[in-house]
Every structure is written in C-alpha cells, then in structure tokens.
Amino acid sequence: MSKHVAYTDFIDCEEDVRIRAKDQARVVALREKKGWLFRLLLGLVLIGPGVLVMIADNDAGGVITYAQTGAAYGIGFFIPALLLSGLIAYVVQEMTVRLGAVTHRGHAEMIWGRYGAFWGWFSLVDLVLANILTLITEFIGVTLGLGVFGVPHVVSAAAAIAVDVVVLLVLRYYAWERVSLWIALGNLVFIPLALMSHPHWSTVVSAFSTWRVQGGFTPAFLFIVLANFGTTIAPWMLFFQQSAVVDKGLTVRDIRHGRVDTAIGTVAMVAVAIALVILTGTLVHGMRGASNLDIQQILSVLGQRLGPVGEDLFALGLVEAGMIAAIALTASTSWAMGEAFRWPKSINMPARRAWRFYLPGLLSAVIAAAVVLIPHAPLGFLNLTVQVVASIFMPAAILFLLLLLNDAAIMGEYTNRKWQNAAAFSIVGLLVALSGVYGLTVAMPHLL
Amino acid sequence: MKKDTLSLVARTDRMAPVELTKAQVKGWVRVVFWGLRVYIVVMIVLVAIGFARGQI
C-alpha cells in the first residue's frame, strides 16, 4: 500500500468517516512523539469507550440490583460472583474493540450487512426496545435520587432530558466522550460510602474461601443471580462500544489501548458493584425483612445508619448512574439506527445536518421519561420486562459477535484465538442456561 | 489545515470501512442459526406463558 494516500481518496469516503480525521490526527500526532509524557497523553486520549461502557453498565437498575443483593444475601456469595461476571464482561467487550477497529463498522451494520435483513431487523428491534425499557429504569433512578433532595419528579426528568440533549447535540465526539467520562467519575462515590459503613474485612476476605449461599439455592436466589448477570452484561454494551470505537476513529494500531481502556473500565465497574454489595451487606443485611426492601427503604436505612451525608451521597450516586447510562443508551440507539439505515452516523456531525441520526436516541429518552411520569405506571412490570427482553437477546447478540470475530474474510489476522472462542462459547452456554432456567421459572414458577 | 489533518492520518492508517458482502451461511454456522431460531421461539413461548399467567 502506498504510504501517501491521495486527499481525493477521502473525498470519496463516507462523510462520517472523513469527519473523524481530526480525532484520528490527534492520536497519530501523539503516537509519533517520543517520551513517557506523550505515551501517557496518548493513553489518556485513547481512554473512553471501554471505561464509559463499563461505568454506564453500573446504571440505576444496576445500583438498585446490587444494593438489594447485598441487603438480601450479605457479602458471602456475590463478591466472587461479581468478579467472575466482570471477567465475562471484559472478554465480551474486548471483542467489540477488535471488531470495530478492524472493520470501522458498528455492530448493527455488521449484522445487517453480513447476515441479512431478518437478523438485522431482529437485532435492531430488540436493541431499541430494550434500550427504551432500560432508559425507563434510568429515569426512575434519576427521579428517585433527586427526590431525596425534594426535587419534583417532573423537574428532575426534564433536567435529565435537557442534560442528555445538550451533551449529545452540542458536543462533538471527543468533547462528548470527555464530558461523559467526568460524569462517569461520579459512579465511584459508592466506594467511599462502602468504607463509611466500616465493613468487617475478614468477612469480605472469607467470602472468597467459603463462597456459600445463606439459605441455599432457592428460586428467589436464582432470580438475584440472573439479575446480577443481566446487569453486568447487556446487549446494548456490545453495540455501544463497537460504535464508539468506530466513531472515535480507532484503528488496529489502537487495539492494545482499547484493551487497556476496557480493562480499566472493568476494574472500576466491579469495584463499584462490590462496594454496593459491601455497603448494604454490612448496614442492611440481617435486618427484619431485609430481603424484601425496595430502594427507597434501603435509602432510608442508609440515612439512619450513616446519617444524612450517607443518604445524600447514595442518592447522588443513583442520579449519576441513571444519567451516564441515559447518555450511553441514547447514543447507542442513534448509532444502531444510523448503521441499520445507512444514515450519516457520527456524534461529530452537527445536529442540523444529522437530525435523523440524533432523533431516534433522543426520542427514546423522551418516551422513557414520559413513562416514568405517568401516575401509577407499572414500573416494576417494565423493569422485569427489561430483563426478559435482554435475556432473550443477549445470547443471540454474543453469537453474532462470535461469528463475526471468526470471520477471516473480514477480520484477517485479528480473528479470535482458540482460548477466546472457548471462553466466549462458555459464556454463551452459561447465558443460554441461565436464560432458559429464568424462562422456565417465569412460565412455571413452582418448578423449583 | 483540513487537508494537512487528513494527510497526516492518511500516512499511517486506513480509515475506510471494510467491504460488506452477505456471508454464506453453511456448515456449523447454519447449525448455530437454527439453534438460535429454536432458542428464540422457546424463550418467546415461555415468556408468553409467563405474561398470560401474570408471572411477569
């Protein structure tokens, strides 16, 4: 290949490809410089999609699930289980980095182009539906969290929509990513909260050696296990990270940094999840009726045990978790729609010229916010439906990922290695088994 | 300036997306797709039963 590619070559490329040149040029310029400072700067510039996807995965629904898990089961079983689910999330998300960097195409685009319209529509409808339902849980988190400070639900939902709209429409990709990373940093608030609970560290350490379940493997326990796995690995994550890698303009030379980015995100995600389990496992577990507390009751207990500062910090964490996930889910929907219908699809594009790209994501956020504000809306039912849709879709989404990662015609030397396939097929097997058991318990609740 | 930016990127990395052609579905991939169809149908039936019985 000629070292100098003619400028006109880029004129012929799609508009959203050309528009990423500025971000790519920043990376190329840093890579050409020598010294540890420039290497550090390069690392900081390339951090983004992996950290964002993992932190956004600790969304409002996730925070609620982990808090309820700790309250119901303490810290015995779930800390090692969360480490395992973090490892699973890393293995899956690393594949999206490679796929995006090699193909420069998003996940929806790849499924549509490689396996046809049927599977393309199947994936798109599932993703958009699951994203809207998940967004509802994010707005529940935001309104509940701000409710602690006396903010009316209408105001908090409108404010969340406003932040989402401004971040997506006003900022271009790099600025959007940086602002989102700053918001994501707020997710770490749960770590000092866990320390404030003064946990028995010997109990935390012994969880790894004993790994036992209080009360045994009951149906309720199985639901919690499924909810935790469902929270840690979700279909939107595959679509989001691959599209973000493409929109950032990462190439095969950036794969190593993409892996580091994903690993940092995984460590942060697992640390926050474990912190939540430790927090409620220490302060709430063992109380009368702890296994049936909702998030408002848990907040109230935290307020009694930690004081108003503890309650406020938890509420702020819930707001942040809902907000960062709303930003990520909105972008994920827009990217997927743009990829499926071949619209110009980049956060680098101004809103006036790419309104079709921005509209579906923002519309999904507005629908979700409106649903949360409907009096007596069946929010619990919707929350469960999110898990049902995700559990049906997740094995299919990973299978497509696996097929694409083993497609030598498009991946070349970057196809999966044997251990990666073994790990990924084990994950698909685990998810199918968990989803199957979940489906059986939903249809035949007295089976277990 | 814009031209400089583009040519700097062009020196090192290709940005163009890979060409996409529909894959030939055969062998074990065909089996995987059928397995996926069966899984989806079974899950939809189970979930429909769950909805009908008010379990969801």
mmCIF file of C-alpha atoms in Angstrom, chain A residues 3 9 80 104-105 146 191 213 250 252 310 341-342 382 399 420 437:
data_model
loop_
_atom_site.group_PDB
_atom_site.id
_atom_site.type_symbol
_atom_site.label_atom_id
_atom_site.label_comp_id
_atom_site.label_asym_id
_atom_site.label_seq_id
_atom_site.Cartn_x
_atom_site.Cartn_y
_atom_site.Cartn_z
ATOM 1 C CA LYS A 3 2.381 5.446 2.126
ATOM 2 C CA ASP A 9 -9.450 9.287 -1.647
ATOM 3 C CA PRO A 80 -16.676 -13.670 43.983
ATOM 4 C CA HIS A 104 -14.648 0.530 11.059
ATOM 5 C CA ARG A 105 -18.281 -0.512 11.154
ATOM 6 C CA LEU A 146 -33.269 13.821 43.175
ATOM 7 C CA ILE A 191 -16.561 3.227 47.152
ATOM 8 C CA VAL A 213 -25.190 -19.056 49.918
ATOM 9 C CA LEU A 250 -9.751 3.837 16.365
ATOM 10 C CA VAL A 252 -5.889 -1.734 14.533
ATOM 11 C CA GLY A 310 -24.549 8.947 53.547
ATOM 12 C CA PHE A 341 -30.446 2.617 7.674
ATOM 13 C CA ARG A 342 -27.096 3.872 6.362
ATOM 14 C CA LEU A 382 -41.453 -2.726 32.967
ATOM 15 C CA LEU A 399 -23.407 -15.375 18.928
ATOM 16 C CA GLN A 420 -11.095 -16.622 23.209
ATOM 17 C CA VAL A 437 -33.860 -21.512 33.720
#
